[in-house]
Coordinates of C-alpha atoms and ligand atoms in Angstrom, one line a residue:
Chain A
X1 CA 18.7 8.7 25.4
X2 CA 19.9 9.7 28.7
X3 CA 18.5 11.1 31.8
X4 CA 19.9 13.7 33.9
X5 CA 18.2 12.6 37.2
X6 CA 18.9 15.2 40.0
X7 CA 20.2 12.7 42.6
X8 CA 21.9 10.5 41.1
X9 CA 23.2 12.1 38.0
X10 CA 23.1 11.2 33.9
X11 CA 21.8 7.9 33.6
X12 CA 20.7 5.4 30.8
X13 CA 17.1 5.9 29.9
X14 CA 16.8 1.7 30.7
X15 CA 16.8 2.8 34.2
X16 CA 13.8 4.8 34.1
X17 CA 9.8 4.3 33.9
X18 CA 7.8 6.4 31.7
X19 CA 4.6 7.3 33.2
X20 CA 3.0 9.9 30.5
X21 CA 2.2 13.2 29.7
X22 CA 2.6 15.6 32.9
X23 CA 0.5 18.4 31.7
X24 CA -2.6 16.8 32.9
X25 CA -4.3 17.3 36.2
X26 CA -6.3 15.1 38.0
X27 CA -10.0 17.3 38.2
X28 CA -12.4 18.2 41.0
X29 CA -13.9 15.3 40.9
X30 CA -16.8 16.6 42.9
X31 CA -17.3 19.9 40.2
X32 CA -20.0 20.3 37.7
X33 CA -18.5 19.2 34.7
X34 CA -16.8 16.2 36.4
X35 CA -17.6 13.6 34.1
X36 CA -16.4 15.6 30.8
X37 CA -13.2 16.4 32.6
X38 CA -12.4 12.9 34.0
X39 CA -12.9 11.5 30.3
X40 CA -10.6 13.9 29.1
X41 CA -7.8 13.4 32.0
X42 CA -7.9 9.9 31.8
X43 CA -8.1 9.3 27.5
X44 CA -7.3 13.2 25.4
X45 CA -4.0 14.0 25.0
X46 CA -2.2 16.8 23.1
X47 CA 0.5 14.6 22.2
X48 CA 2.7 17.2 20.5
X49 CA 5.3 16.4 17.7
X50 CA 7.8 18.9 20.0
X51 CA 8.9 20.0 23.3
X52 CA 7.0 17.4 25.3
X53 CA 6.3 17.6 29.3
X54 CA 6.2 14.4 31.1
X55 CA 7.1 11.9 34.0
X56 CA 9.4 9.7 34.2
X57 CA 10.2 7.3 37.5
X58 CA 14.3 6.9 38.4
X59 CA 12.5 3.0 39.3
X60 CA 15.7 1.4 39.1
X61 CA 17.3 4.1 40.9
X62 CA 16.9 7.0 43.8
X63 CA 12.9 6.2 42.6
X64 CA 12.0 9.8 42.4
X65 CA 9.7 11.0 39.9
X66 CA 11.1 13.3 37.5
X67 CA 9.1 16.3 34.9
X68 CA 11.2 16.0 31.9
X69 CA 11.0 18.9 29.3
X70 CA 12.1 16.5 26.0
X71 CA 12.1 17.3 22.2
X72 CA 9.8 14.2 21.1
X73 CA 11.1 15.1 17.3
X74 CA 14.7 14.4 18.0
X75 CA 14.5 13.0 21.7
X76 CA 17.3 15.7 22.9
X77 CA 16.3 16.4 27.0
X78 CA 15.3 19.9 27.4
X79 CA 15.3 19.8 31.5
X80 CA 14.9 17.8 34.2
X81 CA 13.4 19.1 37.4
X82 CA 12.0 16.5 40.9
X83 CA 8.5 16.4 40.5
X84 CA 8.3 17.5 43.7
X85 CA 9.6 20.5 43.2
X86 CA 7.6 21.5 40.3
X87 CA 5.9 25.0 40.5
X88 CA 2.6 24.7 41.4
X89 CA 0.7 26.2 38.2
Chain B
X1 CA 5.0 1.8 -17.5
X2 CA 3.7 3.4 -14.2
X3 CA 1.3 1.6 -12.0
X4 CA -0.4 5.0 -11.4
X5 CA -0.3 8.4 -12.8
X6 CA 1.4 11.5 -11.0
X7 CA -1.6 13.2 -10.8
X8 CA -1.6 16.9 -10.1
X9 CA -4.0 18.1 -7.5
X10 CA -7.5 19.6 -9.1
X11 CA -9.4 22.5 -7.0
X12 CA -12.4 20.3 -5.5
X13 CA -12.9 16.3 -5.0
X14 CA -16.1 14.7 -3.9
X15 CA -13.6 13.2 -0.8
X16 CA -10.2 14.4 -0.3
X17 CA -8.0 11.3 2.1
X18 CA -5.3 12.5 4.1
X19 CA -2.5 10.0 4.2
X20 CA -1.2 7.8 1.2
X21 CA -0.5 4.6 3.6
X22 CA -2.1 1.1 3.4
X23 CA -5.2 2.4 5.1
X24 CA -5.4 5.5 2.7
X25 CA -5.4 3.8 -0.2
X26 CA -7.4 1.1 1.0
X27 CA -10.0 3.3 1.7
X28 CA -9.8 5.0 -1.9
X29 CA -10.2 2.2 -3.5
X30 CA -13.0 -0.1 -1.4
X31 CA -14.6 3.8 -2.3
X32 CA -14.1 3.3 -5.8
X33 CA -15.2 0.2 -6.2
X34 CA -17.7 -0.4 -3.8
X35 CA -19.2 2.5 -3.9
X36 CA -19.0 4.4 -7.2
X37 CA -17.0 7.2 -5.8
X38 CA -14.1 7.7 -7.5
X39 CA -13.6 12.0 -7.4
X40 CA -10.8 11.8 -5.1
X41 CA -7.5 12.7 -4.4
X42 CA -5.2 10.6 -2.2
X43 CA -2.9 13.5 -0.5
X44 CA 0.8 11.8 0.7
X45 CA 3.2 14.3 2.1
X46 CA 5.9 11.7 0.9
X47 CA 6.3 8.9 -1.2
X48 CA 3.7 6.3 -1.4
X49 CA 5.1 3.3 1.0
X50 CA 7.4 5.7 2.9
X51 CA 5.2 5.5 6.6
X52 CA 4.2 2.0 8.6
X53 CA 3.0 0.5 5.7
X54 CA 7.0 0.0 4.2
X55 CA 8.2 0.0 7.4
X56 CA 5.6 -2.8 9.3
X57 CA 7.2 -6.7 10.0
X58 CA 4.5 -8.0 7.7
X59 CA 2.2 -10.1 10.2
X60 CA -1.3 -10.6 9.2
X61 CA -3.5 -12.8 11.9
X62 CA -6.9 -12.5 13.1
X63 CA -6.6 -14.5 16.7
X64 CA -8.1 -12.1 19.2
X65 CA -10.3 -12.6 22.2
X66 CA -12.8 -9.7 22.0
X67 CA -15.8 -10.3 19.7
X68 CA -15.6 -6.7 18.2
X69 CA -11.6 -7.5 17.5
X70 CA -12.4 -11.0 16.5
X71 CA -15.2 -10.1 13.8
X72 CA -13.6 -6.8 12.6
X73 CA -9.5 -8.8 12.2
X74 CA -11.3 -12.0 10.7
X75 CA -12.9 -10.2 8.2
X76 CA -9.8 -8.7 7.0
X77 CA -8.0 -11.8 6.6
X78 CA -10.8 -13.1 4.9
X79 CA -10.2 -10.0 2.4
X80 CA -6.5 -11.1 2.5
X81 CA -7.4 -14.5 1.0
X82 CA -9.2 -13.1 -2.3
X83 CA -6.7 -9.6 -2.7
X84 CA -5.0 -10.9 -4.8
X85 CA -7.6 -11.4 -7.7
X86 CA -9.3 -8.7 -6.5
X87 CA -6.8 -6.3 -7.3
X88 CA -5.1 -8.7 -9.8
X89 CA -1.7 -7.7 -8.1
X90 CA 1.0 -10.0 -6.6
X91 CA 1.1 -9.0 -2.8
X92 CA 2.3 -12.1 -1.8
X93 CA -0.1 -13.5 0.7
X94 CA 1.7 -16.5 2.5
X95 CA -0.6 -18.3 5.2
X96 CA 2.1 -20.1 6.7
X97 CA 0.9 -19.9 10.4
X98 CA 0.9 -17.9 13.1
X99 CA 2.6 -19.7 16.4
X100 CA 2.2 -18.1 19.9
X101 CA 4.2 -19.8 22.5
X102 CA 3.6 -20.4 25.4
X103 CA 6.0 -21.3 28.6
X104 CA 3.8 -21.7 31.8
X105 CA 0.2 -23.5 32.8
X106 CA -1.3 -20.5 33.3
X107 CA -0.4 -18.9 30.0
X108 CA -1.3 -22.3 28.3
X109 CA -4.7 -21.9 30.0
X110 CA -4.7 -18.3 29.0
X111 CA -4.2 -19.5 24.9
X112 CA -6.4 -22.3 25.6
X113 CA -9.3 -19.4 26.1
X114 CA -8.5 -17.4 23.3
X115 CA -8.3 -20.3 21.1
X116 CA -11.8 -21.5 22.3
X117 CA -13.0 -17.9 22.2
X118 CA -11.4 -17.7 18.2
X119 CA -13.1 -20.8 17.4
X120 CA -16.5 -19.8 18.4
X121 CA -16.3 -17.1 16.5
X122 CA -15.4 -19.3 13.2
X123 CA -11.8 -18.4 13.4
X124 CA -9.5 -21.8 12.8
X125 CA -6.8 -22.0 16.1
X126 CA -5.2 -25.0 17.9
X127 CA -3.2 -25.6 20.7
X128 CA 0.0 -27.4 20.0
X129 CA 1.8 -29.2 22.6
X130 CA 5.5 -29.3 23.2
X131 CA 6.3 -32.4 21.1
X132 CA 4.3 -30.7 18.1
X133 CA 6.3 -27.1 18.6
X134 CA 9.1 -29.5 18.8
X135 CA 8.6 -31.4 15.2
X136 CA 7.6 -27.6 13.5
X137 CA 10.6 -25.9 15.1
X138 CA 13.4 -28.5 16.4
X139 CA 16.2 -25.7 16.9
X140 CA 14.3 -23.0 19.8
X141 CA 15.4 -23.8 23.4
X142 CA 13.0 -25.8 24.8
X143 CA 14.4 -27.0 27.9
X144 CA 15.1 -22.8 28.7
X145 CA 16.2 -22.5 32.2
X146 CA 13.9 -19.9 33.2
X147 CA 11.4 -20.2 29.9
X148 CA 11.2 -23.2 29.3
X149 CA 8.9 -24.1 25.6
X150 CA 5.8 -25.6 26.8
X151 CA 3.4 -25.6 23.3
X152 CA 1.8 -22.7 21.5
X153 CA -1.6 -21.5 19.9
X154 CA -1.3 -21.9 16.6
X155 CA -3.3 -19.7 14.0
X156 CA -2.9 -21.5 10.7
X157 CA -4.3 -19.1 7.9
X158 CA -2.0 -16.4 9.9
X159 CA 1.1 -15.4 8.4
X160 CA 2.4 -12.5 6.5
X161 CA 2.2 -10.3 3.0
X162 CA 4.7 -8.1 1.2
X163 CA 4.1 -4.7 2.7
X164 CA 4.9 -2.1 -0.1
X165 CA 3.0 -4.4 -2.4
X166 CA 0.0 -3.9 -0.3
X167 CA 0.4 0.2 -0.8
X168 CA 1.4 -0.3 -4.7
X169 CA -1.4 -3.2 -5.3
X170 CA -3.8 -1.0 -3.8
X171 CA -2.4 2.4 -5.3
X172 CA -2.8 1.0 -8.9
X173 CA -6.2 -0.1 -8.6
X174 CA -7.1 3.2 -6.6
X175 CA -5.7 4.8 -9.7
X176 CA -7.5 3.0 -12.6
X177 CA -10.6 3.6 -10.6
X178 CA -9.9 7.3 -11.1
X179 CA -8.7 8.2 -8.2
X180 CA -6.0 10.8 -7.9
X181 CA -2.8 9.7 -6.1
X182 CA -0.8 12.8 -5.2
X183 CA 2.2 12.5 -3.7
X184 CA 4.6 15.3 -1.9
X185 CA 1.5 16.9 -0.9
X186 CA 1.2 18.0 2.7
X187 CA -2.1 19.4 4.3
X188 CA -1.1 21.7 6.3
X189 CA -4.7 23.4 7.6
X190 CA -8.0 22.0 7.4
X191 CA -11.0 25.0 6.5
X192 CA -13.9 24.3 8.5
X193 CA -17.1 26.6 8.4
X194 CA -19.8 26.2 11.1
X195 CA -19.0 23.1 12.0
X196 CA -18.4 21.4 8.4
X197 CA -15.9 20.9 6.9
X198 CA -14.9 22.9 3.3
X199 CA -11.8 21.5 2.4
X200 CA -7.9 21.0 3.1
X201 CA -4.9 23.6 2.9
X202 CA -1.5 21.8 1.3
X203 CA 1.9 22.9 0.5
X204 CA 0.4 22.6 -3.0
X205 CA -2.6 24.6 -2.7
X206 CA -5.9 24.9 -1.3
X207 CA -8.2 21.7 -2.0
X208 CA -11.7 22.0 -1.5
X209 CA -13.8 18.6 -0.3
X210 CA -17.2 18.5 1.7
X211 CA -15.8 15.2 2.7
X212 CA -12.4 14.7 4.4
X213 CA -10.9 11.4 5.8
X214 CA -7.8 11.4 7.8
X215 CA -5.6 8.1 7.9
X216 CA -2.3 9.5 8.9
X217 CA -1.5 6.7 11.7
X218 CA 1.4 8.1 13.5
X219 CA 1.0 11.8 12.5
X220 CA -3.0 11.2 13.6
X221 CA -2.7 14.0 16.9
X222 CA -0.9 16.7 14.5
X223 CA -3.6 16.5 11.8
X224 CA -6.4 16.4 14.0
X225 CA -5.6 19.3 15.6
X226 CA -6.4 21.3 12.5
X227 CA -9.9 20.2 12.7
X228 CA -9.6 21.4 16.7
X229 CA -9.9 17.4 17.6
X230 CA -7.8 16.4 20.7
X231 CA -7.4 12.4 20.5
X232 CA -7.3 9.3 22.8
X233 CA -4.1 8.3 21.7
X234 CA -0.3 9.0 21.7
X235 CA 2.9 8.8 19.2
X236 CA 5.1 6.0 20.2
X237 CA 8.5 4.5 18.4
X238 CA 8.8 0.7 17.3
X239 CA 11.8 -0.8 16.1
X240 CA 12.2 -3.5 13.9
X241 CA 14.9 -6.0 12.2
X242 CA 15.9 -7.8 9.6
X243 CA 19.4 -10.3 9.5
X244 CA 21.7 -11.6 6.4
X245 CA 19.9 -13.8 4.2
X246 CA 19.8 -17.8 5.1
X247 CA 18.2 -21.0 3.6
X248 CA 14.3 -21.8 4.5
X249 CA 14.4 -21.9 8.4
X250 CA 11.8 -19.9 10.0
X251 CA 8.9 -21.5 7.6
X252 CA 5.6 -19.6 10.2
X253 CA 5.6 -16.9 11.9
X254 CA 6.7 -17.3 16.1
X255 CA 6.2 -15.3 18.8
X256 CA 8.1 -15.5 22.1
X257 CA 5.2 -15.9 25.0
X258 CA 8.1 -14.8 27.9
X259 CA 9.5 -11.8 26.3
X260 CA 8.9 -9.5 24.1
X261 CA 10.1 -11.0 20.3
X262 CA 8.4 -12.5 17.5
X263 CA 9.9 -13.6 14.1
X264 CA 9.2 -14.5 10.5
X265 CA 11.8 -15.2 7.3
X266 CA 11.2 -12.9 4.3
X267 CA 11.1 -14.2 0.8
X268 CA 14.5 -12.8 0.4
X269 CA 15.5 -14.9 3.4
X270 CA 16.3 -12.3 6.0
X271 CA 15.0 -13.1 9.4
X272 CA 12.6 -10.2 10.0
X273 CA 11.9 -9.8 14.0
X274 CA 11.0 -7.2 16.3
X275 CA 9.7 -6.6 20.1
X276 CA 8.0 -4.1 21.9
X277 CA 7.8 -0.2 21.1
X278 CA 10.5 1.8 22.9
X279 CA 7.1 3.0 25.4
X280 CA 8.0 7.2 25.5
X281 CA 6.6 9.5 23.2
X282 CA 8.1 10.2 20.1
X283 CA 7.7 11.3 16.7
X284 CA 11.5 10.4 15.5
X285 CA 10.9 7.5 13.4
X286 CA 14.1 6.1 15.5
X287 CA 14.4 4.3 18.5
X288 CA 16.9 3.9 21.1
X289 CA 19.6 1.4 22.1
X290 CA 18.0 -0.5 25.5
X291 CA 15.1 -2.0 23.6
X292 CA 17.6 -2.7 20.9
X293 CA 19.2 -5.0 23.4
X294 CA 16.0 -5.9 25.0
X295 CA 15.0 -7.6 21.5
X296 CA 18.3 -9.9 20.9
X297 CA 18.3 -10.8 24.2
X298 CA 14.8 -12.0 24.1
X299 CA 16.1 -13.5 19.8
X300 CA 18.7 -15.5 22.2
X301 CA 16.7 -16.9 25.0
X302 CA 14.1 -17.9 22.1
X303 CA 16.2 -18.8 19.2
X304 CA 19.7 -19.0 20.0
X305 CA 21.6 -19.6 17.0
X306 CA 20.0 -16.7 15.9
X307 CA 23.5 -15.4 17.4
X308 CA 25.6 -15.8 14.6
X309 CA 23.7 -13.9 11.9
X310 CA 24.4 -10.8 11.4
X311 CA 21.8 -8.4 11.6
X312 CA 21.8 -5.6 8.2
X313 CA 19.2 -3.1 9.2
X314 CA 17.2 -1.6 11.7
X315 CA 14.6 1.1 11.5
X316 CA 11.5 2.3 13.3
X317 CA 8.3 3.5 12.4
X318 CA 5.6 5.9 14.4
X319 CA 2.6 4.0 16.3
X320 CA -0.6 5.5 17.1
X321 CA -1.4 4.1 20.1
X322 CA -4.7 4.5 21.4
X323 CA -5.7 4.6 25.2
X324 CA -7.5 1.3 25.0
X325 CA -5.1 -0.4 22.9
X326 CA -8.2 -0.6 19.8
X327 CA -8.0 1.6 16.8
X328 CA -10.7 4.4 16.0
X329 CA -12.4 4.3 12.7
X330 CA -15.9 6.5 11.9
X331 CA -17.3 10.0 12.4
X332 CA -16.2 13.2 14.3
X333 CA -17.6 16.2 15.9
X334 CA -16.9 18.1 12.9
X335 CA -19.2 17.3 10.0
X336 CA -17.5 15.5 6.9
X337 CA -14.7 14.6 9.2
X338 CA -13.9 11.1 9.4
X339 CA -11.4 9.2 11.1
X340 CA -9.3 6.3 10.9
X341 CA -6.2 6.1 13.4
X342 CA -5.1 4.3 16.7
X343 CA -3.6 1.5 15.1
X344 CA -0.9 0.8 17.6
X345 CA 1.5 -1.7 16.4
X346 CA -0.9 -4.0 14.8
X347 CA -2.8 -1.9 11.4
X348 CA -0.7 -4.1 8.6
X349 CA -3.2 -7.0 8.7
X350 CA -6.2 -4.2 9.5
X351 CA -5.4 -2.9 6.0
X352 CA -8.5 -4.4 4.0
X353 CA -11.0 -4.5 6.7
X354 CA -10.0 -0.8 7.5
X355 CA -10.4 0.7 4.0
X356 CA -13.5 -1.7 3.4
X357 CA -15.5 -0.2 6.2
X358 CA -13.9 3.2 6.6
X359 CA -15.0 3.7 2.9
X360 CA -18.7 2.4 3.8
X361 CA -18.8 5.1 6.7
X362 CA -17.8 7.7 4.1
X363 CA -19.9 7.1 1.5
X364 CA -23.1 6.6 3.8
X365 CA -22.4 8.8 6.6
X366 CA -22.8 6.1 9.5
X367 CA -20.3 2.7 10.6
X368 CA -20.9 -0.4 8.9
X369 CA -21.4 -2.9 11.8
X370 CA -18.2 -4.2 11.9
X371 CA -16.5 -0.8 12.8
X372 CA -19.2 0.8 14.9
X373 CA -17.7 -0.7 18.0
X374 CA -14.4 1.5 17.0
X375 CA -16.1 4.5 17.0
X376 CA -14.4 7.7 18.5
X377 CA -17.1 8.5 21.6
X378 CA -16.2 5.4 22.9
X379 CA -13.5 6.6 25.3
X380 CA -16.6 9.1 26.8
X381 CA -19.0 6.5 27.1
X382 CA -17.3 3.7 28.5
X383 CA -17.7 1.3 25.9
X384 CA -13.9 0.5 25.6
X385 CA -12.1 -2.3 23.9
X386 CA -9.2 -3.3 25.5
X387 CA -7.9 -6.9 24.8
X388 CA -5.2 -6.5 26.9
X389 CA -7.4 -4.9 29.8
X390 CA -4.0 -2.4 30.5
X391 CA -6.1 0.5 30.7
X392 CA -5.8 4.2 29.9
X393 CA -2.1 3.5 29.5
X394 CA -0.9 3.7 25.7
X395 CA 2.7 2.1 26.2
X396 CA 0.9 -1.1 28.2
X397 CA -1.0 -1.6 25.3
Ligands
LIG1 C1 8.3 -1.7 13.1 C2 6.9 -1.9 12.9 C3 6.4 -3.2 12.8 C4 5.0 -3.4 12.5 N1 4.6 -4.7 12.4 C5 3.3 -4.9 12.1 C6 2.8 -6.3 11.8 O1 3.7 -7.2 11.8 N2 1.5 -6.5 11.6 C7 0.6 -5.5 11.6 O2 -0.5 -5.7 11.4 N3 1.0 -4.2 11.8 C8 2.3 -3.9 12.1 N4 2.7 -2.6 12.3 C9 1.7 -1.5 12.3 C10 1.3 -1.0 10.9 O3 2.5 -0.8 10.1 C11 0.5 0.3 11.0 O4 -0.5 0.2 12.0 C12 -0.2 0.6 9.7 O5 0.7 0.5 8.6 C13 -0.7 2.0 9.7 O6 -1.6 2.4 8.6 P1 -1.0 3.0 7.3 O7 -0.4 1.9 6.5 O8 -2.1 3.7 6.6 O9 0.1 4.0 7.8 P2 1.2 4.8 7.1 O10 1.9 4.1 6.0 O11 2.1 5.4 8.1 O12 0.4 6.0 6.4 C14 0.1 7.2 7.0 C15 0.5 8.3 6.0 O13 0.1 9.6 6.3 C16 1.0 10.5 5.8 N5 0.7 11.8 6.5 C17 0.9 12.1 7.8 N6 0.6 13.4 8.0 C18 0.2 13.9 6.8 C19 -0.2 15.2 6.3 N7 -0.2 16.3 7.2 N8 -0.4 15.4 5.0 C20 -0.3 14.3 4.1 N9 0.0 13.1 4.5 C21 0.3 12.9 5.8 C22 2.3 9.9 6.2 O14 3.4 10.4 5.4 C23 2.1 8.4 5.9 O15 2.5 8.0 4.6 C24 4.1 -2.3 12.5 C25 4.6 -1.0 12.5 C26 6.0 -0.8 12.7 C27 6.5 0.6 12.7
LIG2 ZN1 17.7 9.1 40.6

């Protein structure tokens, strides 16, 4: 498997840090429902046998954190885009 | 002769299981025979022994620190002692040890607790010094530059089991217990019908069950979804391998305390030995080439004249890996839903235990006491179990 990090270009996935699915948001921790949606944030997970959303670190690179669109059946890279320039949903 | 029949699915069973691995047919059988239920069908979307359960490194141990762990693994090896007569099957069980090593004071000190905390909980464990791991296994490197051999925790009635005998031991008794084994069967929906479940759709037809028990390991998240349940746990990739066939040298089972490795011989003589999961999500049943390395060069700095074997195969297999690290065994939100997944990398040597008490919570609605710590609302009410105390972080675990 190999990364197409932004800066620095394809690299071997042994360079980067996987850090989980990126479709989950951190909630309002000060809302109504709080407690339900901190137990879901921190432990539920759609974990989808497909096209899978998720962080990964450049650590032994630029460092950048990286949303990677990747095919979890056959592990093919569907995009790559900074995570700080991810639309804001 | 076949050890079961190739049944054909009937319209309606008293519990229909989802998933024809160890844990499946574990659970039809403890069912069976503990409990007098034997209306069931066993739906596999493959062949029988074609998940984790043919595809597992064989280790079967019980020397964990937290009492639920403790109780809950002990009393599976304890059904590992008499499985054999029970099910009048050869699986094979070899108690030749279980050896963690250790290379530092603080990791001894760290063994040296578990070991206490096994033995108080009537599980046998020593700690071996260096001399000792010397005499057992003259030929790791000791003197390691960076990892040097120290001693280990030693787990004597540890050791390992022939996998696929464990799904065919355990499918033939299932079977002459009446229980239907059905094989290239897929459920593909689940009917629910305010709030209880009604039965299972399959590439084979609808089924209809008031009780449903889903023990898919890796495929957990996909099969739960058709009940609408979103899980605590993830799909990961581990590898495993096995080397050319040499004389007796690897008589226990050792696991590297610096890296991650750990190594047995099987009774064909093929070093079987493995590492970590790859630690991304995946459902491919393959892994990729960096851990690959990761593993050898952990085999050398171990075990290095594991370098001139050649290895023959390499394969991987799907972990369900929980956020806490613990597997999940008992009741849902939906009514006659149960559920037995989150095994991570370690459900092989769960295999009794789980279909023991996973049966008991079937057949009386509730945990028996050794599972209730594993039950599902755990992960909303705090009450955790993480041995490794990585947190909500599946690929730490
Ligand atoms: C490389 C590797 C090494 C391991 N080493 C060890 C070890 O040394 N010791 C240890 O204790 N554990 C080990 N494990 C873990 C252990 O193998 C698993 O935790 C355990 O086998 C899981 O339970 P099971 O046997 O029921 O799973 P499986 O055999 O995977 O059974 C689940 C079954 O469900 C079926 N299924 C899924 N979805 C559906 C559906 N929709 N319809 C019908 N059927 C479905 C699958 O086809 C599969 O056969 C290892 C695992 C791997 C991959
Ligand atoms: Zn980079």
């Amino acid at each position: 498997m190999r990364i197409h990090c932004p800066y620095c270009g394809e690299r071997g996935v042994e360079e980067y840090s996987y850090r989980g699915d990126a479709t989950v948001r951190r909630p309002d921790a000060n809302g109504p429902d709080a407690l339900e949606r901190f137990v879901e944030y921190l432990h539920l997970r759609d974990n989808p046998a497909g096209s899978h959303q998720e962080f990964w670190q450049h650590l032994h690179g630029c460092r950048a954190w990286l949303v990677v669109q990747r095919d979890v059946r056959t592990h093919a890279i569907e995009s790559v885009v900074a995570a700080s320039r991810r639309v804001a949903r | 002769m076949r050890a079961w029949r190739d049944a054909e699915p009937r319209p309606q069973y008293d519990v229909v299981i989802v998933g024809g691995g160890g844990h499946g047919l574990a659970t039809a059988y403890y069912l069976a025979k503990e409990h007098g239920i034997s209306n069931i069908a066993v739906l596999e979307k493959s062949y029988i022994g074609s998940g984790n359960v043919g595809r597992n490194t064989t280790i079967i141990r019980s020397n964990y620190l937290h009492p639920a762990n403790a109780r809950f693994y002990e009393r599976s090896l304890k059904l590992w002692e008499g499985l054999e007569q029970d099910l009048n099957y050869n699986v094979m069980v070899s108690q030749r040890g279980v050896l963690n090593l250790f290379h530092s004071d603080g990791q001894r000190d760290a063994f040296a607790r578990r070991g206490n905390a096994m033995r108080l909980n009537d599980i046998d464990a020593g700690l071996l010094d260096e001399a000792e791991v010397r005499r057992l296994l003259p030929y790791l490197d000791f003197d390691n530059a960076r990892f040097p051999i120290r001693g280990g925790l030693l787990q004597p009635r540890g050791g390992t089991v022939r996998h696929d005998a464990v799904a065919w031991g355990y499918a033939r008794g299932a079977d002459r217990r009446g229980v239907d084994i059905i094989q290239n069967c897929e459920v593909t929906g689940i009917h629910i019908e305010r709030g209880r479940v009604t039965g299972v759709e399959t590439n084979r037809g609808v089924i209809r069950a008031a009780k449903v028990a889903l023990c898919c390991a890796g495929n957990s998240s996909r099969v739960a979804t058709m009940a609408g349940l979103r899980l605590p746990i993830e799909s990961h990739v581990m590898q495993a391998f096995v080397t050319e066939s040499v004389k007796p040298l690897v008589d226990m089972v050792v696991t590297f305390g610096a890296g991650h490795f750990y190594i047995s011989q099987s009774n064909r003589g093929g070093l079987v030995f493995g590492g970590d999961i790859d630690g991304y999500n995946s459902y491919a049943q393959r892994g990729n080439l960096p851990t690959v390395e990761a593993v050898m060069e952990s085999a050398m700095a171990l075990m290095p004249g594991l370098g001139r074997l050649r290895v023959l195969r390499q394969w991987g297999g799907l972990m369900d890996m929980s956020m806490d690290g613990s597997p999940i065994i008992g009741l849902t939100p939906v009514e006659g839903i149960y559920l037995n997944a989150g095994w991570c990398y370690g459900g092989f040597k769960a295999t009794p235990a789980s279909g023991w008490c996973f049966a008991w919570t079937i057949a009386r609605n509730q945990p028996h006491e050794l599972n209730a710590p594993f039950r599902l609302d755990r992960f909303a009410s705090g009450h955790v179990i993480d041995e490794k105390g990585a947190g909500a972080q599946p690929n730490l675990h």
